[in-house]
Tab-separated table of C-alpha atoms and ligand atoms in Angstrom:
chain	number	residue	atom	x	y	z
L	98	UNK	CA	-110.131	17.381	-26.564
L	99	UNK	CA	-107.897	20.706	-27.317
L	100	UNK	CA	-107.183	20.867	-31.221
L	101	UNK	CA	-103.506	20.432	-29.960
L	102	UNK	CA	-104.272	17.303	-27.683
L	103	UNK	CA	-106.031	16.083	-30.983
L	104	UNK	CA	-102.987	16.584	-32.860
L	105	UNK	CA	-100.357	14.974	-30.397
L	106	UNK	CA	-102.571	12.273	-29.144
L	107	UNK	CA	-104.415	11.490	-32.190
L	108	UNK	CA	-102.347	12.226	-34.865
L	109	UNK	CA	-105.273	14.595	-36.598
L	110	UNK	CA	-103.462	16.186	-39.503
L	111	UNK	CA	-105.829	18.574	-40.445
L	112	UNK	CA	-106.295	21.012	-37.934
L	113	UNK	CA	-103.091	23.127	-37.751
L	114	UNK	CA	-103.404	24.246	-34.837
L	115	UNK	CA	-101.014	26.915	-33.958
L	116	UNK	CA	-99.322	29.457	-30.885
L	117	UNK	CA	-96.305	31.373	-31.106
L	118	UNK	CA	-92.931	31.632	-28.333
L	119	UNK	CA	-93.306	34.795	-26.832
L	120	UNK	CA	-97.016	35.369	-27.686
L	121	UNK	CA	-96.987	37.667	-25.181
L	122	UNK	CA	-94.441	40.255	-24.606
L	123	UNK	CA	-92.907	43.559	-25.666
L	124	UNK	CA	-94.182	43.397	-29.197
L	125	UNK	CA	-98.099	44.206	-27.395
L	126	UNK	CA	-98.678	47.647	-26.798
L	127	UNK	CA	-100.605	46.057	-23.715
L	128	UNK	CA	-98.045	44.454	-22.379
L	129	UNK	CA	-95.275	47.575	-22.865
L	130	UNK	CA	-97.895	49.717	-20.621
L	131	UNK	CA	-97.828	47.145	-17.957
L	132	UNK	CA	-93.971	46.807	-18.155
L	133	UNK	CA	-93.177	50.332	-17.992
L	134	UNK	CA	-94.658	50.827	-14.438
L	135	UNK	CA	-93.450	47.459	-13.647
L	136	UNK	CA	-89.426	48.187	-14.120
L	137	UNK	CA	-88.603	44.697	-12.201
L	138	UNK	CA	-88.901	41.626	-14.482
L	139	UNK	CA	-88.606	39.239	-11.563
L	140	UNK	CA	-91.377	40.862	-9.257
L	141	UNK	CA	-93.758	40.831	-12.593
L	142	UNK	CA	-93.564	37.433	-12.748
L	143	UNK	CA	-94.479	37.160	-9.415
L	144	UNK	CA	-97.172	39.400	-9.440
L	145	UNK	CA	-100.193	36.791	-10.159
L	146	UNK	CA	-102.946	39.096	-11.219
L	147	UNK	CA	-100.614	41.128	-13.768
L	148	UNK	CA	-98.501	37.939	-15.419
L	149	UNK	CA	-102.462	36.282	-15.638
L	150	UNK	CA	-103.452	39.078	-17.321
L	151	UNK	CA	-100.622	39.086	-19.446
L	152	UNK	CA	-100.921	35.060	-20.298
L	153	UNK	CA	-104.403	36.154	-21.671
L	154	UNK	CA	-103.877	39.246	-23.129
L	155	UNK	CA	-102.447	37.520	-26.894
L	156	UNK	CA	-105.452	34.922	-26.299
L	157	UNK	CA	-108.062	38.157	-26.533
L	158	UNK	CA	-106.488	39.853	-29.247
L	159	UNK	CA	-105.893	36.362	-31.286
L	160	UNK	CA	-107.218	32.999	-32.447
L	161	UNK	CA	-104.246	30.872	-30.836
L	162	UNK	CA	-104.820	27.193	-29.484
L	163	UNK	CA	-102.770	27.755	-26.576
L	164	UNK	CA	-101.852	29.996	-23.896
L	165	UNK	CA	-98.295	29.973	-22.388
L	166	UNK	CA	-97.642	30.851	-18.451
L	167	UNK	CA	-96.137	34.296	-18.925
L	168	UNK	CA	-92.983	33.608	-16.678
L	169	UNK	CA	-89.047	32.745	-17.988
L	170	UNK	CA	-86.846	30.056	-17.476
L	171	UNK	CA	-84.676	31.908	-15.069
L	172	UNK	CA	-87.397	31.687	-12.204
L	173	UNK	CA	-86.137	28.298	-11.149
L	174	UNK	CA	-82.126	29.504	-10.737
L	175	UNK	CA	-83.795	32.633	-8.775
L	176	UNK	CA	-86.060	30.077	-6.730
L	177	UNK	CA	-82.979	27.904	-5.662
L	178	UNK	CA	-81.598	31.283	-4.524
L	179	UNK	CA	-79.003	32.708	-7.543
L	180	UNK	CA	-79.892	36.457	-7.846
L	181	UNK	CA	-81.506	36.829	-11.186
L	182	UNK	CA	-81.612	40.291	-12.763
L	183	UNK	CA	-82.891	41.489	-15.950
L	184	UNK	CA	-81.094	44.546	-17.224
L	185	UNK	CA	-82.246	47.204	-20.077
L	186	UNK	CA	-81.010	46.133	-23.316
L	187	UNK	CA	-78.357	43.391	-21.887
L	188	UNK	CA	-80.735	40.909	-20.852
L	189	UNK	CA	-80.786	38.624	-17.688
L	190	UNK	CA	-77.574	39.173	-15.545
L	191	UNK	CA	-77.019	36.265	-12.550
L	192	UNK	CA	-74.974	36.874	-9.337
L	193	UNK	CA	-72.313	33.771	-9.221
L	194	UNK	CA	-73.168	30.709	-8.412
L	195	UNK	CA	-72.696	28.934	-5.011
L	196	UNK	CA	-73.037	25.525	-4.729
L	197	UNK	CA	-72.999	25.432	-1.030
L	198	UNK	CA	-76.229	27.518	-1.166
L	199	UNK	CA	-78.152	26.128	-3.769
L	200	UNK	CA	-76.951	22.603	-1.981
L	201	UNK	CA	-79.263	23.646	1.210
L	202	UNK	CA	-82.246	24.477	-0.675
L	203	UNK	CA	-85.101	22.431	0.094
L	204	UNK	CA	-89.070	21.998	-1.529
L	205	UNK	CA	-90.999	24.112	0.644
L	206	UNK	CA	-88.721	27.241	0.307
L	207	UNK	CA	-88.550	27.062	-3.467
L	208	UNK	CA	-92.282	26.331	-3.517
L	209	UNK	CA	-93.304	29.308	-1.402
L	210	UNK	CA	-90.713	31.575	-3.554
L	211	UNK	CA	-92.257	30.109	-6.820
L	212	UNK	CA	-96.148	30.211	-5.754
L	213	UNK	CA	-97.407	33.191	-7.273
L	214	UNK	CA	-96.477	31.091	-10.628
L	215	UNK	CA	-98.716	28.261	-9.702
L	216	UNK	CA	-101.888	30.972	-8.459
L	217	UNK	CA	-100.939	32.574	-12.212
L	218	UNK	CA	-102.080	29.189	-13.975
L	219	UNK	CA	-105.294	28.765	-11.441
L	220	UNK	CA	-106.163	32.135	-12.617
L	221	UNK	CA	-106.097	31.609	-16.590
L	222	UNK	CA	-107.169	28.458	-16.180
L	223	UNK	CA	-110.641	29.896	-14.546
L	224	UNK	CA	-111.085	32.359	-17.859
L	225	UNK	CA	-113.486	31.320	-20.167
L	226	UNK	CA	-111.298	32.351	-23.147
L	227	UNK	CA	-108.744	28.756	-22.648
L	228	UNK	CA	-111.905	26.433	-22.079
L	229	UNK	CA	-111.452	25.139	-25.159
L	230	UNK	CA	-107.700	25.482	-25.177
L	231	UNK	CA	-104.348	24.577	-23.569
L	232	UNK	CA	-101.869	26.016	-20.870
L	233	UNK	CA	-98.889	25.352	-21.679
L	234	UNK	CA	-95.908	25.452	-18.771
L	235	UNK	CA	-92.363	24.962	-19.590
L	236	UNK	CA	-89.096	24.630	-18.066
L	237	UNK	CA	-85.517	25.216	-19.292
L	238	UNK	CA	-83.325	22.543	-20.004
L	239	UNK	CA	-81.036	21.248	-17.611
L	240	UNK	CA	-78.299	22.074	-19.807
L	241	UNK	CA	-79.293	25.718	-20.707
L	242	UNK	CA	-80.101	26.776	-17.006
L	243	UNK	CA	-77.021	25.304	-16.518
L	244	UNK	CA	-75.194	27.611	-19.143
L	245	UNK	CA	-76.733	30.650	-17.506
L	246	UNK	CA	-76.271	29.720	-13.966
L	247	UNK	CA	-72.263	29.632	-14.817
L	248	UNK	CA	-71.848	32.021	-17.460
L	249	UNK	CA	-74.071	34.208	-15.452
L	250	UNK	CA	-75.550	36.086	-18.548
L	251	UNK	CA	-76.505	35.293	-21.937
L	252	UNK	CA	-73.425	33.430	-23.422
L	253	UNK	CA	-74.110	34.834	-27.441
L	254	UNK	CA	-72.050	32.905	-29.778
L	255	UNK	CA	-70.131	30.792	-27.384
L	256	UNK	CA	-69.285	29.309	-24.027
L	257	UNK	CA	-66.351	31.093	-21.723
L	258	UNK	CA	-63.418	29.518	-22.149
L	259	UNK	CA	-62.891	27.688	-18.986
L	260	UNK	CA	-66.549	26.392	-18.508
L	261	UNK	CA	-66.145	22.773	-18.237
L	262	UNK	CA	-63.273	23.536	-15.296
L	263	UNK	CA	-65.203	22.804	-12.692
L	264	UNK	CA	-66.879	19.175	-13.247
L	265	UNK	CA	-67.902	18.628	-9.485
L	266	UNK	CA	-69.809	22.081	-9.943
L	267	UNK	CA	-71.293	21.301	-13.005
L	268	UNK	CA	-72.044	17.394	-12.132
L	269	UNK	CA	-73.757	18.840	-8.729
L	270	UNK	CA	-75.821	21.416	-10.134
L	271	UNK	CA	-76.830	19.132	-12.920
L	272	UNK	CA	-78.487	16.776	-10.145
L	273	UNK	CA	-80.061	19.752	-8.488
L	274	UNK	CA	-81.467	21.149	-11.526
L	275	UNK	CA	-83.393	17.709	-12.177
L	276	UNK	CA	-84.378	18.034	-8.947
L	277	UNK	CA	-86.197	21.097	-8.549
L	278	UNK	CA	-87.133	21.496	-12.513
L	279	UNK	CA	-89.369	17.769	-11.404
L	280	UNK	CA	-90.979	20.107	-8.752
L	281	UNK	CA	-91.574	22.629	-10.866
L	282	UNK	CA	-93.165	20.790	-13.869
L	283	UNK	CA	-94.961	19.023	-11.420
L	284	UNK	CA	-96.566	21.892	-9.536
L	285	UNK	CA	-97.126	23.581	-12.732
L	286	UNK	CA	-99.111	20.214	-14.128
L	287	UNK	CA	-100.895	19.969	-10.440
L	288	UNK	CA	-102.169	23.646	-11.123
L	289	UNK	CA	-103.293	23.384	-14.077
L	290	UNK	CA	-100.876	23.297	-17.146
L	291	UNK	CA	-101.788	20.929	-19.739
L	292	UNK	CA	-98.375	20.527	-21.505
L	293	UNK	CA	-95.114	21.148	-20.848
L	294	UNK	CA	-92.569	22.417	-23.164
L	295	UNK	CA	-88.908	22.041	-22.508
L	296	UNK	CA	-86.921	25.260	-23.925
L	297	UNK	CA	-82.983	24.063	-24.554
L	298	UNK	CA	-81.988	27.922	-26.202
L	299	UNK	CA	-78.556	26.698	-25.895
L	300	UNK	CA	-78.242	23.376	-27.447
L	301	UNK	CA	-76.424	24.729	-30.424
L	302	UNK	CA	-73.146	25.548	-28.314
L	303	UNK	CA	-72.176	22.116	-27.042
L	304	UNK	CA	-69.841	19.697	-29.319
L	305	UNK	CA	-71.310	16.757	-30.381
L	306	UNK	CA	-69.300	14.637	-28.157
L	307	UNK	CA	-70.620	16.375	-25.110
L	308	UNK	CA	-73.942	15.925	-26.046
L	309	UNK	CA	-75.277	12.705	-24.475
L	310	UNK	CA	-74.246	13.843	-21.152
L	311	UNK	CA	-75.347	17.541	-20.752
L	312	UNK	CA	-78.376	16.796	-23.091
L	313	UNK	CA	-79.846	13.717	-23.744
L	314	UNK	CA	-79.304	12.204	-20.379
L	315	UNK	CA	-80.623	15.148	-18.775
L	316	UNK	CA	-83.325	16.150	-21.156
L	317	UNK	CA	-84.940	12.039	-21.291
L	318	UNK	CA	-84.847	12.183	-17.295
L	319	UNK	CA	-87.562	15.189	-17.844
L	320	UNK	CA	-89.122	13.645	-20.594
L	321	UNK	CA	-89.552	10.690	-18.719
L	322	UNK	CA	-91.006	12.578	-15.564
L	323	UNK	CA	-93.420	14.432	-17.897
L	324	UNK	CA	-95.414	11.513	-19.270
L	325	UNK	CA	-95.752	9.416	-16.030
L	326	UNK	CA	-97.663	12.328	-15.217
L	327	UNK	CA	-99.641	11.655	-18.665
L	328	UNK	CA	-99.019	15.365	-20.509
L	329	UNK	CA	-97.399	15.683	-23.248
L	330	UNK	CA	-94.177	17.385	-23.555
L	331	UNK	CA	-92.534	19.366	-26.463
L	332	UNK	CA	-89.288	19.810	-26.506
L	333	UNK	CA	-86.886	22.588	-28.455
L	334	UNK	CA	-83.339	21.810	-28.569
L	335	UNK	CA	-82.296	25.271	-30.562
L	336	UNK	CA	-79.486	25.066	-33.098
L	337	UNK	CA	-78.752	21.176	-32.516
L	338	UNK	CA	-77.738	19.771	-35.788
L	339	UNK	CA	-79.238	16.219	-35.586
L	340	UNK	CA	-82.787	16.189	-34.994
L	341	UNK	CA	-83.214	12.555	-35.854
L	342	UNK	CA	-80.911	11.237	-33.781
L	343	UNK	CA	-82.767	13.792	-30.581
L	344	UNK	CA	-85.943	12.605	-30.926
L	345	UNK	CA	-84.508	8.894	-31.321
L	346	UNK	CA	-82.907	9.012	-27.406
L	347	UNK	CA	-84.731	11.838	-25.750
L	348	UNK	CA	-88.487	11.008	-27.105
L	349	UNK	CA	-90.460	13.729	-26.688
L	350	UNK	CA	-93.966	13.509	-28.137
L	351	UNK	CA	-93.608	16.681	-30.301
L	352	UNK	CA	-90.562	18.493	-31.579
L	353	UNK	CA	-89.872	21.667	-31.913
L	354	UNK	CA	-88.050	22.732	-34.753
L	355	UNK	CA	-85.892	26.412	-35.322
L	356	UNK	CA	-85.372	28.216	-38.302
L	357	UNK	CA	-82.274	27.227	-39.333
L	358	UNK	CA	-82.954	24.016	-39.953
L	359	UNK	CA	-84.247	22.491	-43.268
L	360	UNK	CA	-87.997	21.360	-43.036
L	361	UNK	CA	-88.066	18.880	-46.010
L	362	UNK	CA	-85.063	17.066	-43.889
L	363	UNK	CA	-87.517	17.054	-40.843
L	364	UNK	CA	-90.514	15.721	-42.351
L	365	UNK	CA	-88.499	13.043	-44.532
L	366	UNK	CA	-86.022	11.850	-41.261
L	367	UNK	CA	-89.204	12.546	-38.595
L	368	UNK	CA	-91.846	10.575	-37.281
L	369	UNK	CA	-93.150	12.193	-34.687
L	370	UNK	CA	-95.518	15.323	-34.437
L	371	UNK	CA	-93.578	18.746	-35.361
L	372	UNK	CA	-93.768	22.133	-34.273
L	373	UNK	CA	-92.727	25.351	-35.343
L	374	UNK	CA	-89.733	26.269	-37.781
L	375	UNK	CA	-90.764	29.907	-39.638
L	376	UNK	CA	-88.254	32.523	-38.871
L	377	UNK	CA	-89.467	35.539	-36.949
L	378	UNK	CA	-87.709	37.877	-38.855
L	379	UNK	CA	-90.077	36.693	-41.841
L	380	UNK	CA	-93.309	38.548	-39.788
L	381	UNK	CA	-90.609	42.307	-39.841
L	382	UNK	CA	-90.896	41.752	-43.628
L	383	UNK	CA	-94.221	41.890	-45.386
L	384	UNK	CA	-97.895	39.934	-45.944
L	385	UNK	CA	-96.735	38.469	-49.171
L	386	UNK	CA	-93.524	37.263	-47.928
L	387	UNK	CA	-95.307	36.057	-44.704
L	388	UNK	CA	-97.493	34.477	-46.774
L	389	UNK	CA	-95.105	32.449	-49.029
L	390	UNK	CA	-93.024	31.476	-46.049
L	391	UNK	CA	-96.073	29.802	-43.732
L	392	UNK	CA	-97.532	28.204	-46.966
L	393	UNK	CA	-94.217	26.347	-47.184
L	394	UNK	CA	-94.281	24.918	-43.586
L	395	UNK	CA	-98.030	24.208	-44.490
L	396	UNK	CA	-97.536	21.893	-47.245
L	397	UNK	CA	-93.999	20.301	-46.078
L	398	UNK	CA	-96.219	19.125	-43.575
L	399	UNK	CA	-99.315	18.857	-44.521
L	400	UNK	CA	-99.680	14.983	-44.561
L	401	UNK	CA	-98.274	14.983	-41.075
L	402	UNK	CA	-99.268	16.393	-37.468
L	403	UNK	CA	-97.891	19.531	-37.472
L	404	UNK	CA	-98.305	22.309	-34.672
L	405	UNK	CA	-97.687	25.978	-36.388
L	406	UNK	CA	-95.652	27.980	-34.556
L	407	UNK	CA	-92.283	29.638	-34.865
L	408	UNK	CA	-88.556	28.553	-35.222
L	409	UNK	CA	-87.743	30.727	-31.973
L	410	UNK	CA	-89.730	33.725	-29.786
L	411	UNK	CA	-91.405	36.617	-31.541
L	412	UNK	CA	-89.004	39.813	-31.888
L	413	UNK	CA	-90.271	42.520	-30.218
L	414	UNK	CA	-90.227	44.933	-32.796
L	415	UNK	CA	-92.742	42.530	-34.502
L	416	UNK	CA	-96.280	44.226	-35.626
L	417	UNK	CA	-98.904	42.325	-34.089
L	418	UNK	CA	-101.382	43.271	-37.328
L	419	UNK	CA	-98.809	40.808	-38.792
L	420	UNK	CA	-99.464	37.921	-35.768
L	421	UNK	CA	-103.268	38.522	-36.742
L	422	UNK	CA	-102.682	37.883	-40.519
L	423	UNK	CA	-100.511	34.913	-39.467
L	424	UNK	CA	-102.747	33.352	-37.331
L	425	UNK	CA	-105.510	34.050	-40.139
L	426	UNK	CA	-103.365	32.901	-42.827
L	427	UNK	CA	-102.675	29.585	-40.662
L	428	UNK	CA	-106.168	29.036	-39.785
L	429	UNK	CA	-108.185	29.590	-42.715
L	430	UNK	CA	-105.391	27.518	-45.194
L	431	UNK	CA	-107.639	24.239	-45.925
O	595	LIG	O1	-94.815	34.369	-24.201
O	595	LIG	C1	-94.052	33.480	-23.785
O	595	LIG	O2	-93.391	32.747	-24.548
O	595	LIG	C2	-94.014	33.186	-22.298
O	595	LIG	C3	-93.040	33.827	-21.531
O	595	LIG	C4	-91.557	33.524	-21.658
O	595	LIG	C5	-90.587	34.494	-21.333
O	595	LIG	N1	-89.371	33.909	-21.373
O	595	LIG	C6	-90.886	35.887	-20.954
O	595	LIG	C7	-89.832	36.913	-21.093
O	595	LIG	C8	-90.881	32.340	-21.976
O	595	LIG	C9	-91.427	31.001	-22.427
O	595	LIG	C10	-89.496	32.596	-21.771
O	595	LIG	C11	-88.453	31.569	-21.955
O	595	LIG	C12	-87.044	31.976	-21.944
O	595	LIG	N2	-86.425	32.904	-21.144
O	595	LIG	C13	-86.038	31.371	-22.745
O	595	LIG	C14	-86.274	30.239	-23.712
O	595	LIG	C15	-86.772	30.716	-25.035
O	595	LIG	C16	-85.766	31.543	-25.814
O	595	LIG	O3	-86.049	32.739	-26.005
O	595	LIG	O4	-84.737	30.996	-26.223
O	595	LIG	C17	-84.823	32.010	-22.439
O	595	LIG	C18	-83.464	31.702	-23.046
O	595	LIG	C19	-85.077	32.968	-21.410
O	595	LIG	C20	-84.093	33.851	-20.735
O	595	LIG	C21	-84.375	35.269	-21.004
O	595	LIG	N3	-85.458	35.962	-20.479
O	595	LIG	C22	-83.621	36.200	-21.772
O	595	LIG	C23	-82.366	35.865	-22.537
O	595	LIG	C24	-84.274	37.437	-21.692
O	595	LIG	C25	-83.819	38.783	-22.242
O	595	LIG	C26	-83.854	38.869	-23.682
O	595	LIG	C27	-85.250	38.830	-24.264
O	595	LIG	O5	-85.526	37.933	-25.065
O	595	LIG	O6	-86.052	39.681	-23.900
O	595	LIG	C28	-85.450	37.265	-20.905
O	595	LIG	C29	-86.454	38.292	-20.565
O	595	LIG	C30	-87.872	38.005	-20.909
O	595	LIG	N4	-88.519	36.814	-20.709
O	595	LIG	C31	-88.805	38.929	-21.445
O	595	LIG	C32	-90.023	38.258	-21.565
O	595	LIG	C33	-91.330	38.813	-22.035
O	595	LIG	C34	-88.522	40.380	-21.768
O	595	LIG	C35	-88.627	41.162	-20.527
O	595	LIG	C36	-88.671	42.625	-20.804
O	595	LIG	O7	-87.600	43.221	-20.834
O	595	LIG	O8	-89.771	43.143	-20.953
């Protein structure tokens, strides 16, 4: 068993084991070589042999317990057939959303668009480097796909204005999304991913009124799906204020906690395994300060299974000598 499996599904305390959001990306000078002669996000994600390669290449340079499918959450609106771009320092930019067209599309033809994804897991999967560790494939949210799917780019601080107008668009895609995000855990799982994590970026934004229907419901439907087919799934509802009351509908077997919120609270109000919380900006500062910070999540939880990691992705002006002394730090701390 994985040090991670060991942690969710025995409740080992000791090990730590630990992998960072956005291990791999821009802040490797590896990966910045690839994506300059790769200027299209989209096709590099579907380009097997280079988004393998990438998967691995924070697994060579570091000691992490995981490896996560380099890929984003936006494949699944561009496999139902929204145009997904990503622009230069604006982020992902979607064409509007039809309903009519994402109505008509069936399994096989999101499959065959979202294969390369599935080869990418065979491939890491056959490296010798992740014998001994996991593959973790994820999925957005129902709610945040949803949020980009409308607002058709990164919505910032808040939602448009007019958002909710359209319930019978909203209501529709929400079904659809469930849909297709089943077949796409599930094909990811088939292939080879030994957890799933559920990324909900955009939890933070809703009231709390709306939450039970654009979160919970949706989210436990996933979380449901995930352990009939006996993985375990993380999830990380960014910026929600009640963590308790989360994990007490949607039951995921680990949460995954983001930097804003208060760690004592967690491991007082929290019973089941935690993950992440340190602030990225914390590895832009220096060692000592690193230091200080990750021995803080280390004790808070050190009587409780605890998976290190962060409280969101790592920023891409990050210096990976600082993800070595981390993942050091981390590793050598009992
Ligand atoms: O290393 C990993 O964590 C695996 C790969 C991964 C990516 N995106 C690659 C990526 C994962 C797990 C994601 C998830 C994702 N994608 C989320 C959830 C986590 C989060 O950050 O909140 C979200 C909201 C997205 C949507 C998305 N993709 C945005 C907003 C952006 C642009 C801004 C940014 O963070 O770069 C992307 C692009 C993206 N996804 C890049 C990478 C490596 C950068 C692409 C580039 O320009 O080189």
């Amino acid at each position: 068993m994985t040090p991670i499996q060991q942690c969710i599904i025995k409740k080992k305390i000791n090990l730590k084991p630990i992998w960072l959001m956005r291990q791999a990306g821009r802040y490797l000078p590896e990966f910045r070589k690839i994506r300059k002669s790769n200027t299209n996000f989209i096709k590099l994600c579907l380009n097997s042999n280079l988004s393998s390669k990438i998967t691995l290449q924070p697994i060579k340079r570091f000691d992490l317990d995981a490896a996560i499918v380099f890929s984003d959450i936006l494949m699944v609106p561009y496999g139902l057939g929204q145009k997904v771009e990503f622009k230069k320092d604006f982020g992902p930019k979607l064409n509007n959303l039809n309903l009519e067209e994402i109505s008509k599309i069936e399994e096989i033809h999101f499959l065959k668009k979202l294969l390369p994804i599935y080869k990418l897991i065979e491939k890491v999967n056959k490296n010798k480097l992740i014998s001994k560790k996991d593959t973790i494939g994820f999925v957005g949210a129902p709610w945040t796909l949803l949020v980009y799917m409308i607002n058709q780019c990164s919505p910032k601080k808040k939602l448009k204005e007019n958002f909710f107008k359209d319930k019978n668009l909203i209501k529709k895609t929400l079904l659809i999304l469930e849909k297709f995000l089943k077949i796409h855990i599930e094909n990811q799982v088939k292939h080879g991913a030994t957890i799933i994590q559920i990324f909900d970026s955009w939890a933070g934004l809703l009231e709390d009124k709306n939450l039970p229907d654009y979160i919970y419901g949706p989210t436990l439907n996933l979380v449901n799906f995930v352990k009939s087919l006996n993985i375990p799934v993380i999830c990380f509802p960014r910026g929600i204020k009640n963590y308790k009351e989360y994990c007490k509908i949607v039951k995921p077997d680990v949460i995954s906690i983001d930097y804003k919120i208060n760690p004592q609270q967690i491991r007082k109000e929290i019973d089941i395994v935690v993950q992440g919380g340190l602030d990225p900006k914390i590895l832009l500062t220096d060692k000592e300060k690193l230091k200080i910070e990750a021995k803080k999540y280390l004790e808070i939880f050190k009587d409780h299974p605890y998976i290190f990691n962060l409280g969101h992705g790592v920023l891409p002006e990050t210096d990976p000598q600082m993800v070595d002394y981390l993942i050091k730090f981390v590793k050598s701390y009992y």
